[in-house]
Short mmCIF file of C-alpha atoms in Angstrom, two decimals:
data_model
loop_
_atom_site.label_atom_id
_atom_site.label_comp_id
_atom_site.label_asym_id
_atom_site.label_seq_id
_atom_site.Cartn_x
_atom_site.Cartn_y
_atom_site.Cartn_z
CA UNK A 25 14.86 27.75 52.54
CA UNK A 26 18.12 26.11 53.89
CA UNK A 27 16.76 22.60 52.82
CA UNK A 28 15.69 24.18 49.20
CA UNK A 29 19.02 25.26 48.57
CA UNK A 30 20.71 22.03 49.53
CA UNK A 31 18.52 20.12 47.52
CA UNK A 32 19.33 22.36 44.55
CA UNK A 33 23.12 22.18 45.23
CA UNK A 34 22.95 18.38 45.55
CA UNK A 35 21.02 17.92 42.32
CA UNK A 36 23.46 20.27 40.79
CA UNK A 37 26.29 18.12 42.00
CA UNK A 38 24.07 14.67 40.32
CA UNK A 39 24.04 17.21 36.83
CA UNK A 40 27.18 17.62 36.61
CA UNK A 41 28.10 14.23 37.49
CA UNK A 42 26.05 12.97 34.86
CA UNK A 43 26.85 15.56 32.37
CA UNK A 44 30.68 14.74 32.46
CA UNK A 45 30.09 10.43 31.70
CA UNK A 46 27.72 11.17 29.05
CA UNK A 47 30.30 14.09 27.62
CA UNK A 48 32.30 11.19 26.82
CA UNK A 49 29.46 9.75 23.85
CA UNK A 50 29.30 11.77 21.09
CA UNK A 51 26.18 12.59 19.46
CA UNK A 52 24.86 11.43 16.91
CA UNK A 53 27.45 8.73 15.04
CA UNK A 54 27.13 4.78 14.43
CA UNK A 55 27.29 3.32 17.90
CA UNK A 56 25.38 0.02 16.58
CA UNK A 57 26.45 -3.66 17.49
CA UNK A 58 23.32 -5.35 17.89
CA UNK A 59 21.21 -2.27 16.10
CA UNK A 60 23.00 -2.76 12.64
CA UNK A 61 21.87 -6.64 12.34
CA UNK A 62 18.11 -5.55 13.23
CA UNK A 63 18.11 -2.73 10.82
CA UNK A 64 19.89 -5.45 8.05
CA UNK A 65 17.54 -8.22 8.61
CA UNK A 66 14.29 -7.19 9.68
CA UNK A 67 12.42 -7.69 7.45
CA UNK A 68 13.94 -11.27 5.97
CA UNK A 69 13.32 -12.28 9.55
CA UNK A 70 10.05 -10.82 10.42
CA UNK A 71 8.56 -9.06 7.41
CA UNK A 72 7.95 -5.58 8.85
CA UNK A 73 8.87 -2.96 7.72
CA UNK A 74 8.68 -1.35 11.20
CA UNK A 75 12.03 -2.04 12.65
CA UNK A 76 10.69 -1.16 16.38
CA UNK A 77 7.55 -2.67 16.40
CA UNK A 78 9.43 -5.99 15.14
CA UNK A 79 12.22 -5.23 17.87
CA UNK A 80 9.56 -4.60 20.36
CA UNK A 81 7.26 -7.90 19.33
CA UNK A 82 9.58 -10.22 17.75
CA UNK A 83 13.22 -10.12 18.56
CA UNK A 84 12.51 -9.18 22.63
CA UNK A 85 8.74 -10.11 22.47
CA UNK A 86 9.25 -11.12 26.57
CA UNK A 87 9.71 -7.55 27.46
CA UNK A 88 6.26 -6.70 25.64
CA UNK A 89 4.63 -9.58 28.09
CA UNK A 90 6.44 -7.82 30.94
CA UNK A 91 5.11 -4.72 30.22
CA UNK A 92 1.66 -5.97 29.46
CA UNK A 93 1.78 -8.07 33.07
CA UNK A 94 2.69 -4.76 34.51
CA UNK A 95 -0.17 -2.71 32.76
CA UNK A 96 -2.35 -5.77 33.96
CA UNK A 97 -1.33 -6.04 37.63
CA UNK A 98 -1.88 -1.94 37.55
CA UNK A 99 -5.19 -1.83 36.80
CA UNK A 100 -6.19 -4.66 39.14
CA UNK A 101 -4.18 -2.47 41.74
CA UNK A 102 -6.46 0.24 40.94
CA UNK A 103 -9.56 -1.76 41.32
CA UNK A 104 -9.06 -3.45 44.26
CA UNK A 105 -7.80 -0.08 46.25
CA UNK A 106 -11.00 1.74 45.13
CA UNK A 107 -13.70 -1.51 45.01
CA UNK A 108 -16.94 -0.91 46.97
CA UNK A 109 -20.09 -2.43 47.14
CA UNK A 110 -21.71 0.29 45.79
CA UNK A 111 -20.48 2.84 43.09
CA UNK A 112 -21.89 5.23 41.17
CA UNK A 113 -21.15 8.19 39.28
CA UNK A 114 -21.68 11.39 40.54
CA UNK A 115 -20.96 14.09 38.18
CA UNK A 116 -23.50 17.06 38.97
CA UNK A 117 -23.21 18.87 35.75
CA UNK A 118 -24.83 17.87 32.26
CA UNK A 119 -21.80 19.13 29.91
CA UNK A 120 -23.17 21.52 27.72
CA UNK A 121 -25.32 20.90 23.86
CA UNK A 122 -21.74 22.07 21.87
CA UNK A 123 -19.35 19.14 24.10
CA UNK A 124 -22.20 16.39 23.93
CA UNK A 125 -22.80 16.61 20.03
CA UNK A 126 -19.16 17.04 19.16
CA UNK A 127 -18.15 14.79 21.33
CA UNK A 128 -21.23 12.42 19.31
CA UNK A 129 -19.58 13.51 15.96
CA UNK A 130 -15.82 12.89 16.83
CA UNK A 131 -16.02 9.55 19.07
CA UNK A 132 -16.26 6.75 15.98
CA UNK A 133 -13.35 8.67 14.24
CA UNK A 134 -11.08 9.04 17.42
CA UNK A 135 -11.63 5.07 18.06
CA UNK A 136 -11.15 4.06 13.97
CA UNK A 137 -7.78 5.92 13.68
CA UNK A 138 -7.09 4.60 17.05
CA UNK A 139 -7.88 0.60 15.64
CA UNK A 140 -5.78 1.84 12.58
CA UNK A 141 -2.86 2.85 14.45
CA UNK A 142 -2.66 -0.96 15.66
CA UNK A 143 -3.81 -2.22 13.12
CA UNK A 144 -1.13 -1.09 11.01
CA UNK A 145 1.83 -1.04 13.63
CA UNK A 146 4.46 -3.25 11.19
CA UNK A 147 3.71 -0.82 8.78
CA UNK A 148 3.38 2.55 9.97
CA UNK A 149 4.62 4.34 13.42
CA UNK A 150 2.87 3.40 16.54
CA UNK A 151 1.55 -0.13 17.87
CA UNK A 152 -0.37 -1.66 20.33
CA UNK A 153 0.26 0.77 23.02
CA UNK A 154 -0.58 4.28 21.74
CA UNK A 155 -3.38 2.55 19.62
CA UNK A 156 -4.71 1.15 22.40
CA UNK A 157 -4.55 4.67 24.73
CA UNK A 158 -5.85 6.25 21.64
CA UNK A 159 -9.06 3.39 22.18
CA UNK A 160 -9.14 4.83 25.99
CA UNK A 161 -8.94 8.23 25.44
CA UNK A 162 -12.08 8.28 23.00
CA UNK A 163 -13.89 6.64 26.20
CA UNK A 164 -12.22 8.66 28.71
CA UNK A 165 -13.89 11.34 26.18
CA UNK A 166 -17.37 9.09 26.39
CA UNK A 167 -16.96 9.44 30.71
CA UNK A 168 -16.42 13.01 30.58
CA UNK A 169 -19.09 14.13 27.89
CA UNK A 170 -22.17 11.75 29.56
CA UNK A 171 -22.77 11.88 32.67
CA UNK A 172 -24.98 8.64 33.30
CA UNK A 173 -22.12 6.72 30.34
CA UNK A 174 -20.57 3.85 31.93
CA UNK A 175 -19.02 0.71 30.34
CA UNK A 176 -20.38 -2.49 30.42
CA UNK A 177 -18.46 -4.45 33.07
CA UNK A 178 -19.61 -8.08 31.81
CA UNK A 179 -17.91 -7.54 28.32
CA UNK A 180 -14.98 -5.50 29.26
CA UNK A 181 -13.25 -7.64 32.02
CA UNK A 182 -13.34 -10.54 30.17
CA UNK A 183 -12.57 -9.08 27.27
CA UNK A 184 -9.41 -8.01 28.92
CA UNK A 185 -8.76 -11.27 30.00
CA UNK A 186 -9.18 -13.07 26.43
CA UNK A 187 -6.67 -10.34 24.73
CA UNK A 188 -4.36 -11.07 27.43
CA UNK A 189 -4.79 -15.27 27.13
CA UNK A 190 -4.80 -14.64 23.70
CA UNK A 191 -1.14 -13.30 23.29
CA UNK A 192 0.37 -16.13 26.01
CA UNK A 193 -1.52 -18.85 23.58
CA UNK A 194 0.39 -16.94 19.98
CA UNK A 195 3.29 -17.32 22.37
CA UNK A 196 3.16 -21.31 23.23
CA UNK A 197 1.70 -21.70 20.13
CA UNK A 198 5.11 -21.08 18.70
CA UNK A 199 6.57 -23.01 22.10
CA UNK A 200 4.99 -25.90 20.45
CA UNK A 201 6.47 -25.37 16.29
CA UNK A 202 9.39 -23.65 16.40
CA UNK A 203 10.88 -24.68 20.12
CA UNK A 204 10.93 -21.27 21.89
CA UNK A 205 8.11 -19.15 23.43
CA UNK A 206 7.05 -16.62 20.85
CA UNK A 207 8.31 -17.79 18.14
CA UNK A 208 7.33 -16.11 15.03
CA UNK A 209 5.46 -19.29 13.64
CA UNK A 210 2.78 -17.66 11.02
CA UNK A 211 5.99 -15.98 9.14
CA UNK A 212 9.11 -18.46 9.93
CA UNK A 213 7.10 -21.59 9.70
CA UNK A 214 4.11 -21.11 7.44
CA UNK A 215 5.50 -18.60 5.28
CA UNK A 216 2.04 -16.38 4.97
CA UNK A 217 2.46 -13.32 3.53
CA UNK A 218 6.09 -13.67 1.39
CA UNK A 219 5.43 -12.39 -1.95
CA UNK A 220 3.60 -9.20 0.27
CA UNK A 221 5.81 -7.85 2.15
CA UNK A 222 4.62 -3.70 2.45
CA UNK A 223 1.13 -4.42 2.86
CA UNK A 224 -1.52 -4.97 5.66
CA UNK A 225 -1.09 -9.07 5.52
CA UNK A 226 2.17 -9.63 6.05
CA UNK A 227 4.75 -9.68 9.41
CA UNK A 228 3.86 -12.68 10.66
CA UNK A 229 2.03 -12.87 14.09
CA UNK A 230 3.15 -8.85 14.35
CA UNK A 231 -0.65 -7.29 13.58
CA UNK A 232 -2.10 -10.68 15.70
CA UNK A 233 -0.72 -9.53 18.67
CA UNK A 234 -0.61 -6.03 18.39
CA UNK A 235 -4.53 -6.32 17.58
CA UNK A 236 -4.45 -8.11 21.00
CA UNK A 237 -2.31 -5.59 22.96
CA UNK A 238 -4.40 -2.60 21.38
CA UNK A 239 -7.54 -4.56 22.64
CA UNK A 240 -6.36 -5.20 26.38
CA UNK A 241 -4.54 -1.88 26.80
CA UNK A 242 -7.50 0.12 25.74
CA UNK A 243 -9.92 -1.95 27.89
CA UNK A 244 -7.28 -1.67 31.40
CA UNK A 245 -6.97 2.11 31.03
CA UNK A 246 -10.67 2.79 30.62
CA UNK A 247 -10.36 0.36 33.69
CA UNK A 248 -8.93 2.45 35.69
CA UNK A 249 -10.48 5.73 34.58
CA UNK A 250 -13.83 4.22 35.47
CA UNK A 251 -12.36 2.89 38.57
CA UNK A 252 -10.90 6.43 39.13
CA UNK A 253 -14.11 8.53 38.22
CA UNK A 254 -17.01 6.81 40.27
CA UNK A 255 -17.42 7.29 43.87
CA UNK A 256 -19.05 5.11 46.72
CA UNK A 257 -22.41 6.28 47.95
CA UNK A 258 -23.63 7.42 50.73
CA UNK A 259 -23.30 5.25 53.39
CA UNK A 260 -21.99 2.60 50.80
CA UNK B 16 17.55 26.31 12.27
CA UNK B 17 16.79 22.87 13.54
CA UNK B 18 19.34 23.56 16.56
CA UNK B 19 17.37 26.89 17.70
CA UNK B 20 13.94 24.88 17.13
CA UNK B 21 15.61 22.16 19.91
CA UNK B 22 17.00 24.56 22.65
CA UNK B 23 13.61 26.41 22.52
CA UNK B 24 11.60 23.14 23.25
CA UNK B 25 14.08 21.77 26.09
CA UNK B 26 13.92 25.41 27.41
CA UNK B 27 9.89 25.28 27.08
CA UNK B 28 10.54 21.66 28.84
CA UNK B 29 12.29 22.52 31.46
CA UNK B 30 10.50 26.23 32.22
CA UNK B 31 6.94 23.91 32.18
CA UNK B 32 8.25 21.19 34.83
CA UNK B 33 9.74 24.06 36.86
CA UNK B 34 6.46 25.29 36.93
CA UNK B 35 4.40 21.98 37.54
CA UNK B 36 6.99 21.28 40.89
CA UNK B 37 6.42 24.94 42.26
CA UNK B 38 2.83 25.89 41.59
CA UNK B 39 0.75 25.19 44.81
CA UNK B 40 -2.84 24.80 42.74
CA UNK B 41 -2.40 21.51 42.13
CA UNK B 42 -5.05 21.46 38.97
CA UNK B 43 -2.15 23.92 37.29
CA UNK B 44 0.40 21.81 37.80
CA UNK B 45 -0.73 18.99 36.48
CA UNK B 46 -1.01 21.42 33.73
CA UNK B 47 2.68 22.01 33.53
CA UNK B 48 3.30 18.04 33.62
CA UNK B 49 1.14 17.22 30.39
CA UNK B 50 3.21 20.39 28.86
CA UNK B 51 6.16 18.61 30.05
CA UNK B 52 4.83 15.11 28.38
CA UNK B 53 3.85 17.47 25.25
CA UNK B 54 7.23 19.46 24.72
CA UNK B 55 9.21 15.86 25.57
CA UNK B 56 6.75 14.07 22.71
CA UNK B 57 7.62 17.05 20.32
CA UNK B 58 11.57 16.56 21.22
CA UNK B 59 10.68 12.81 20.80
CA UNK B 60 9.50 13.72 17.05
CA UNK B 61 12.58 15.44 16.52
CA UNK B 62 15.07 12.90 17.74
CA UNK B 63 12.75 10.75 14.47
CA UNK B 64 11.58 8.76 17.25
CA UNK B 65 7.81 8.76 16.15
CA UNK B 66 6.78 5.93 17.97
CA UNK B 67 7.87 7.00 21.27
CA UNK B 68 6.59 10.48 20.44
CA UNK B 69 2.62 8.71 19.51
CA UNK B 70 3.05 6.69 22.92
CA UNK B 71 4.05 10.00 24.75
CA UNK B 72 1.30 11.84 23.26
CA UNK B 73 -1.04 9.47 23.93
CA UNK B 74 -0.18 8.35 27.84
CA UNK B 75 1.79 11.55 29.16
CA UNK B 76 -0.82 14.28 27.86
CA UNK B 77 -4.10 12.59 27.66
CA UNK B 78 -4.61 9.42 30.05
CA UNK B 79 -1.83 9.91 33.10
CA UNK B 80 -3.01 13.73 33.01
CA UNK B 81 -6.64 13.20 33.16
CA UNK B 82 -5.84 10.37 35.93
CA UNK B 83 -4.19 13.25 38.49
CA UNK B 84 -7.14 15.32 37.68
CA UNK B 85 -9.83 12.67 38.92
CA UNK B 86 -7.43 12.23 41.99
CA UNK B 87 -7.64 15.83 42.57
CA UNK B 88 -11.32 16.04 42.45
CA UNK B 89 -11.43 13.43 45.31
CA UNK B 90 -9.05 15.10 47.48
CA UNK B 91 -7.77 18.64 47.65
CA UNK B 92 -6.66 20.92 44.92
CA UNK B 93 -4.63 23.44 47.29
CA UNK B 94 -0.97 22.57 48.45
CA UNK B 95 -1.40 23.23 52.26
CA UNK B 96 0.87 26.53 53.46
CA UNK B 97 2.44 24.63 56.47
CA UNK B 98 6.04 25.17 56.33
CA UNK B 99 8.24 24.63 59.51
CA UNK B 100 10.20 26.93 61.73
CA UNK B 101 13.69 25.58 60.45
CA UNK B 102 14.95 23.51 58.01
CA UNK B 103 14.78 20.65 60.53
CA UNK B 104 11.70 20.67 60.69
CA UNK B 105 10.56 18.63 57.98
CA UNK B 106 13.65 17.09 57.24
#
């Protein structure tokens, strides 16, 4: 009880701490020094119209390999602090006629609007990442409707693998052109997709390598939910 | 009306991680966290953040929830009673 209340005095001390610098910033006004030259040049620059996907891929592409790596070393973790020889799953309980058939009916549209939603990241909202946990979700939904589903390990791994080689080649692919790792060369090079700037072929190397995030994100987290849902056997 | 709309969802925040730290069934609190993850994605939208709001959605209430759940089923679901005689005791 003693310990509880500290804690809650001391966090109330960090609050108020906190509360009183960010007093100091008010909300809501133009703050912008680097902000107001991405919002006045995206799109001459990149071609999206999606100023974060084109921050996020394009001006500080690096941090989207970071993240990726991270993602990447994440699910490895995963699998090599569960691996045994032999795994299996072990649900007990056939999910009922209603779940199986709607799960049947709803799967193809949850992974379509999940391919969309990367698909179309310079366009629209979203990107490689919630497209790609919109990909895992649909077979998290596969793992928990079926209990005998499991993925096919020979075409998922590498899979993973290619989407991941894939975006470091886009990357020294532009090393090579334009003199910098990542650089945009489909849009600032080539020039593909000027006079259509608004529609689905345009932004450069932006729907390239989101298609190849969206691929490898969706493929590590149904990773790790199959790593996470089947248990060693007896003895295994 | 948009300023009531925003204290009741950061008051429907912070009442559902309150929740998810105290509640000892551990299947309910991870309950309270994807509410957290939902109510933060839904103050996400309103900040007209919506792609931080779809990545929210998608990781905080779906995937990271259904990945405490399978790590529930393989251990324990009950927080164990044990607390000590004094405050030093698990200081």
């Amino acid at each position: 009880m003693v310990k509880r209340i500290l804690a809650i005095v001391f966090i109330l001390i960090i609050g108020f701490w906190m509360a009183k610098a960010l007093d100091q910033i008010p909300f809501g006004q133009d703050r912008m020094l680097v902000g107001k030259y991405y919002l006045e040049h995206v799109t001459e620059d990149t071609g999206a119209i999606n100023a974060v996907t084109a921050v996020v891929v394009n001006y500080r592409g690096f941090d989207t390999l970071g993240e990726v790596t991270v993602l990447f070393i994440a699910s490895t973790g995963v699998a090599a602090l569960l691996w045994r020889k032999k795994r299996k799953r072990t649900a007990k309980t056939e999910g009922s006629i209603v779940l199986t058939t709607g799960a049947r009916l709803l799967l193809p549209f949850i992974m379509l609007f999940g391919a969309y939603i990367f698909i179309h990241g310079h366009l629209t909202p979203g990107g490689g990442f919630p497209g790609g946990a919109t990909i895992a979700t649909a077979f998290l939904f596969f793992y928990l409707a079926f209990t005998v589903y499991e993925i096919d390990h020979k075409i998922f791994e590498p899979l993973e693998g290619f989407a991941g080689l894939g975006y470091v080649t886009v990357g020294l692919i532009g090393l090579a052109i334009g003199g910098y790792f990542l650089f945009d060369w489909i849009w600032q090079t080539w020039g593909i997709g000027r006079e259509n700037v608004g529609r689905l072929l345009s932004a450069g190397f932006i729907p390239i390598i989101y298609t190849l995030i969206g691929i490898k994100v969706g493929t590590e987290l149904t990773g790790i939910v199959d790593n996470m849902i089947k248990e060693p056997e007896e003895g295994g | 009306m948009n300023d009531w709309v925003a204290i009741f969802i950061t008051a429907l925040m912070v009442i559902s991680a309150i929740f998810a730290v105290e509640w000892r069934d551990l299947l309910a609190a991870v309950i309270g966290m994807a509410a957290v993850s939902l109510f933060a994605s839904i103050a996400f939208f309103f900040l007209q953040a919506p792609d931080v709001a779809m990545v929210e959605a998608a990781i905080g209430a779906a995937l990271s929830a259904a990945v405490f759940i399978f790590a529930i089923k393989r251990t324990e679901r009950y927080e164990s009673e044990e607390e000590g005689t004094g405050w030093w005791a698990r200081w």
